[in-house]
Amino acid sequence: MSEELTFVDRLHRDLREVRWPEPAQLRARARRRSRRTAVLSAATVLVVLAGVAVAVRQRPTGPATPTAPVAAPGSAPASVPVRTEIPLDALLAPADLPTKTGERLGDTGLGEMVRIDPLLESCGRERDVRAQLSVSRASRSQTLLRPTTRAGQPATPVLSQDVYRIEPARGRWLFGEIDRLLNACAEWTLNASTLAADQQPVATEQEHRWEPAARDFAGDQSVLLRHVAGQPRAQAGGRPVGEAASIETTLVVRVGDLVTVVVPAPDTVAEEVDDTGMSQQDLLGLGGTAAKRLCPAADAPC
């Protein structure tokens, strides 16, 4: 017991003789230790990164480890902004037509189905040829009316036009689908109900014919469609009923990702040499003008 007390006494005596650093010295030493630890940690990270870089440089490359291409300095960006809006200047202007026009009606849309000839599409469905016509990203349409001379006189159209912005690949596909419809519907009989002169409905038959009158006369692709609609005749007896026979023309022109469908009013197109109105050459020239209008707004301006 005396030996334990002696040991305790010596311990207290030695502790009293220990010289403890001043608080300022302790704080300075702690700061130096913290800086040294941070430097060592940073050095360790650099060593690890250097090792990774060496491993990457030494790793064999081959088809099993494909890497994305890196654009060179000053090269074009990988993605090009997609144009959507269709400006008004992409449409035919009244001055482009050989006849005078009056009021101009217009509209815009998004996600609209491309429409070539609704009646031709109906024939295709009846004959199990369902054309895969594209859905547009954007569209713009217009109707040019005749000038009116009297107040209250109804205005009749001179021309209607739609412009669609679609995927370029779908634009090329579109003309193949038009050909499918033309092949299936060169001749078609429509059974319908037509109002007679006394406003009574009569079951009728009406003959329709479609043909491509011209191809590739404008833009990247183009076709001039000619639709002959005979006068409806009563299924019983065959007497003529309703409106007289008519001929309708439709221009379809593609420039890049833009497709336009132009439909002049039937009475503005000349079917005979002596008729007043637009001849086929006038229509082909109108298609060329429509293509020039589309060029600045296309995905690859021309």
XYZ file of C-alpha atoms in Angstrom:
302
model
C 0.000 0.000 0.000
C 2.868 2.319 0.831
C 4.441 1.517 -2.499
C 1.182 2.457 -4.339
C 1.046 5.777 -2.479
C 4.632 6.434 -3.367
C 3.834 5.783 -7.039
C 0.842 8.172 -6.915
C 2.951 10.829 -5.280
C 5.598 10.503 -7.978
C 2.927 10.747 -10.673
C 1.495 13.972 -9.284
C 4.993 15.388 -8.910
C 5.882 14.574 -12.508
C 2.658 16.058 -13.803
C 3.341 19.267 -11.972
C 6.739 19.461 -13.658
C 5.323 18.981 -17.192
C 5.385 22.201 -19.263
C 2.161 22.402 -21.334
C 2.176 24.492 -24.552
C 0.354 27.772 -24.527
C -3.193 27.777 -26.075
C -1.947 29.828 -29.038
C 0.731 27.229 -29.712
C -1.869 24.441 -29.594
C -4.098 26.280 -32.092
C -1.172 26.934 -34.465
C -0.123 23.306 -34.313
C -3.713 22.209 -35.057
C -3.853 24.539 -38.116
C -0.541 23.177 -39.440
C -1.804 19.608 -39.003
C -5.049 20.447 -40.833
C -3.151 21.996 -43.763
C -0.820 19.016 -43.955
C -3.783 16.600 -43.966
C -5.475 18.573 -46.784
C -2.294 18.597 -48.878
C -1.824 14.865 -48.405
C -5.472 14.233 -49.376
C -5.162 16.336 -52.536
C -1.926 14.595 -53.457
C -3.623 11.235 -52.977
C -6.463 12.266 -55.328
C -3.980 13.425 -57.961
C -2.110 10.173 -57.741
C -5.341 8.205 -58.142
C -6.424 10.301 -61.146
C -3.003 9.952 -62.717
C -3.256 6.220 -62.306
C -6.682 6.196 -63.951
C -5.373 8.285 -66.842
C -2.473 5.918 -67.355
C -4.846 2.957 -67.242
C -7.099 4.606 -69.838
C -4.155 5.348 -72.135
C -2.877 1.810 -71.826
C -6.286 0.132 -72.181
C -6.636 -1.510 -75.621
C -9.389 -0.063 -77.838
C -11.475 -1.952 -80.354
C -14.964 -2.521 -81.641
C -16.042 -3.935 -78.291
C -15.659 -0.503 -76.645
C -17.142 2.086 -79.051
C -16.857 5.743 -78.139
C -18.892 8.706 -79.321
C -17.176 10.982 -81.853
C -15.789 14.233 -80.510
C -16.468 17.333 -82.557
C -13.384 19.163 -83.742
C -12.902 22.779 -82.681
C -14.915 25.098 -84.875
C -17.039 22.282 -86.328
C -20.803 22.536 -86.721
C -22.952 21.535 -83.721
C -24.161 17.941 -83.665
C -27.852 18.906 -83.580
C -29.436 21.457 -85.875
C -32.516 23.323 -84.622
C -35.658 21.943 -86.267
C -37.741 24.533 -88.082
C -41.446 24.373 -87.357
C -43.246 27.604 -88.167
C -44.304 28.168 -91.776
C -44.069 31.844 -92.768
C -46.777 33.519 -94.806
C -44.286 34.126 -97.622
C -44.166 30.348 -98.206
C -47.686 30.588 -99.671
C -48.576 31.755 -103.151
C -49.286 35.480 -103.312
C -52.291 36.925 -105.182
C -49.862 38.442 -107.708
C -48.645 34.924 -108.601
C -51.991 34.061 -110.181
C -52.980 35.072 -113.723
C -56.422 36.110 -112.481
C -57.506 38.814 -110.075
C -58.330 37.854 -106.506
C -60.098 39.549 -103.644
C -60.036 38.649 -99.972
C -57.408 36.264 -98.644
C -58.439 33.863 -95.879
C -55.864 31.881 -93.920
C -55.281 29.535 -91.008
C -52.429 27.689 -89.254
C -52.268 24.365 -87.464
C -50.108 21.788 -85.669
C -50.174 18.022 -86.070
C -52.531 18.111 -89.064
C -52.868 15.141 -91.419
C -51.643 15.809 -94.961
C -54.690 15.878 -97.270
C -54.340 15.395 -101.025
C -57.874 14.561 -102.222
C -60.413 13.321 -99.644
C -62.522 11.603 -102.330
C -59.471 9.780 -103.710
C -58.644 8.618 -100.189
C -62.244 7.361 -99.776
C -61.860 5.310 -102.948
C -58.608 3.875 -101.588
C -60.261 2.816 -98.335
C -63.102 1.129 -100.217
C -60.541 -0.834 -102.224
C -58.413 -1.702 -99.182
C -55.634 0.721 -100.108
C -55.248 2.785 -96.980
C -52.658 5.413 -97.832
C -50.215 6.179 -95.029
C -50.306 9.957 -95.388
C -48.031 11.865 -93.046
C -48.929 13.913 -89.979
C -47.356 17.350 -90.274
C -45.397 19.166 -87.584
C -47.004 22.426 -88.706
C -49.312 23.612 -91.462
C -50.574 26.822 -93.020
C -53.493 27.193 -95.403
C -55.158 29.892 -97.451
C -58.117 30.478 -99.725
C -58.014 33.243 -102.325
C -61.483 34.579 -103.138
C -62.740 36.381 -106.195
C -63.308 40.111 -105.883
C -66.964 41.003 -105.342
C -68.638 43.860 -107.219
C -71.906 44.105 -105.293
C -72.616 44.306 -101.587
C -73.883 41.030 -100.231
C -72.624 39.073 -103.249
C -71.177 35.739 -102.069
C -67.458 35.389 -102.707
C -66.358 32.255 -104.508
C -62.851 30.762 -104.268
C -60.241 31.101 -106.976
C -57.711 28.792 -105.344
C -57.044 26.956 -102.091
C -53.605 25.972 -100.816
C -52.178 24.013 -97.898
C -48.511 23.878 -96.884
C -47.335 21.110 -94.545
C -43.993 20.700 -92.764
C -43.191 16.987 -92.460
C -40.153 14.749 -92.088
C -38.180 14.725 -95.387
C -38.233 10.908 -95.543
C -42.006 10.969 -95.099
C -42.236 13.517 -97.910
C -40.607 11.087 -100.349
C -42.883 8.342 -99.032
C -45.931 10.556 -99.615
C -45.576 10.501 -103.394
C -45.363 6.717 -103.347
C -48.647 6.628 -101.435
C -50.234 8.956 -104.011
C -49.194 6.520 -106.737
C -50.767 3.629 -104.806
C -54.070 5.521 -104.690
C -53.893 6.416 -108.390
C -53.225 2.812 -109.365
C -56.167 1.588 -107.278
C -58.587 4.329 -108.307
C -58.021 4.989 -111.980
C -61.786 4.448 -112.284
C -64.310 4.342 -109.462
C -68.102 4.338 -109.190
C -69.513 6.160 -106.188
C -72.963 5.136 -104.973
C -74.591 7.977 -103.098
C -77.780 9.916 -102.508
C -78.124 13.094 -104.585
C -80.736 15.832 -104.376
C -82.769 16.183 -107.543
C -84.196 19.460 -108.881
C -87.252 19.055 -106.642
C -84.906 18.677 -103.621
C -85.838 15.024 -103.206
C -82.994 12.543 -102.540
C -82.325 10.076 -105.336
C -80.021 7.025 -105.221
C -77.330 7.741 -107.800
C -74.128 6.429 -109.320
C -71.265 8.762 -110.210
C -68.186 7.836 -112.223
C -64.802 9.180 -111.090
C -61.405 8.973 -112.777
C -57.980 10.100 -111.594
C -54.742 10.346 -113.535
C -51.334 12.015 -113.193
C -51.283 14.668 -115.921
C -47.613 15.638 -115.272
C -44.753 14.715 -112.948
C -41.522 16.225 -111.621
C -42.051 19.687 -113.081
C -41.096 21.603 -109.908
C -39.239 21.268 -106.606
C -37.804 17.963 -105.395
C -40.963 16.041 -106.322
C -44.228 17.107 -107.923
C -47.336 15.745 -109.578
C -50.344 17.312 -111.297
C -53.468 15.255 -110.591
C -56.502 15.373 -112.865
C -59.852 14.269 -111.440
C -62.848 13.851 -113.745
C -66.197 13.582 -111.958
C -69.123 12.579 -114.165
C -72.655 13.814 -113.618
C -74.545 11.630 -111.120
C -77.180 9.358 -112.668
C -80.155 7.733 -110.992
C -79.615 4.076 -110.264
C -83.165 3.472 -111.464
C -83.481 4.602 -115.084
C -80.098 6.318 -115.431
C -81.414 9.890 -115.752
C -78.955 12.701 -114.941
C -79.339 14.120 -111.446
C -77.612 17.004 -109.703
C -74.578 18.978 -110.844
C -73.003 18.581 -114.273
C -69.706 16.786 -114.861
C -66.596 18.629 -113.674
C -62.815 18.405 -113.838
C -60.618 19.263 -110.852
C -56.851 19.637 -110.837
C -54.531 19.349 -107.864
C -50.874 20.362 -107.689
C -48.655 18.571 -105.156
C -45.110 19.930 -104.819
C -42.375 19.058 -102.302
C -39.281 21.099 -101.431
C -37.235 19.556 -98.623
C -39.504 19.043 -95.617
C -42.308 21.225 -97.035
C -45.194 19.898 -99.136
C -47.848 22.100 -100.694
C -51.218 21.060 -102.116
C -52.723 23.636 -104.503
C -56.294 23.252 -105.803
C -57.523 25.858 -108.309
C -61.292 26.239 -108.609
C -62.618 24.114 -111.522
C -63.940 27.136 -113.425
C -60.517 28.811 -113.356
C -58.870 25.986 -115.354
C -59.144 25.840 -119.139
C -60.010 22.390 -120.499
C -60.194 23.464 -124.141
C -57.779 25.581 -126.174
C -60.330 28.367 -126.614
C -61.411 28.375 -122.959
C -60.491 31.266 -120.732
C -58.575 30.323 -117.607
C -55.332 28.623 -116.682
C -53.998 26.117 -119.190
C -51.925 23.096 -118.163
C -48.760 25.075 -118.878
C -50.060 27.825 -116.600
C -50.647 25.221 -113.886
C -47.132 23.804 -114.256
C -45.737 27.325 -114.059
C -47.821 27.923 -110.934
C -46.279 24.778 -109.444
C -42.810 26.171 -110.164
C -43.755 29.438 -108.470
C -45.077 27.514 -105.454
C -41.755 25.650 -105.210
C -39.809 28.930 -105.248
C -42.030 30.219 -102.449
C -41.253 27.137 -100.366
C -37.480 27.254 -100.878
C -36.496 29.879 -98.251
C -38.637 28.196 -95.568
C -37.496 24.611 -96.212
C -35.125 22.709 -93.902
C -32.375 23.155 -96.505
C -33.092 26.564 -98.112
C -32.530 26.606 -101.858
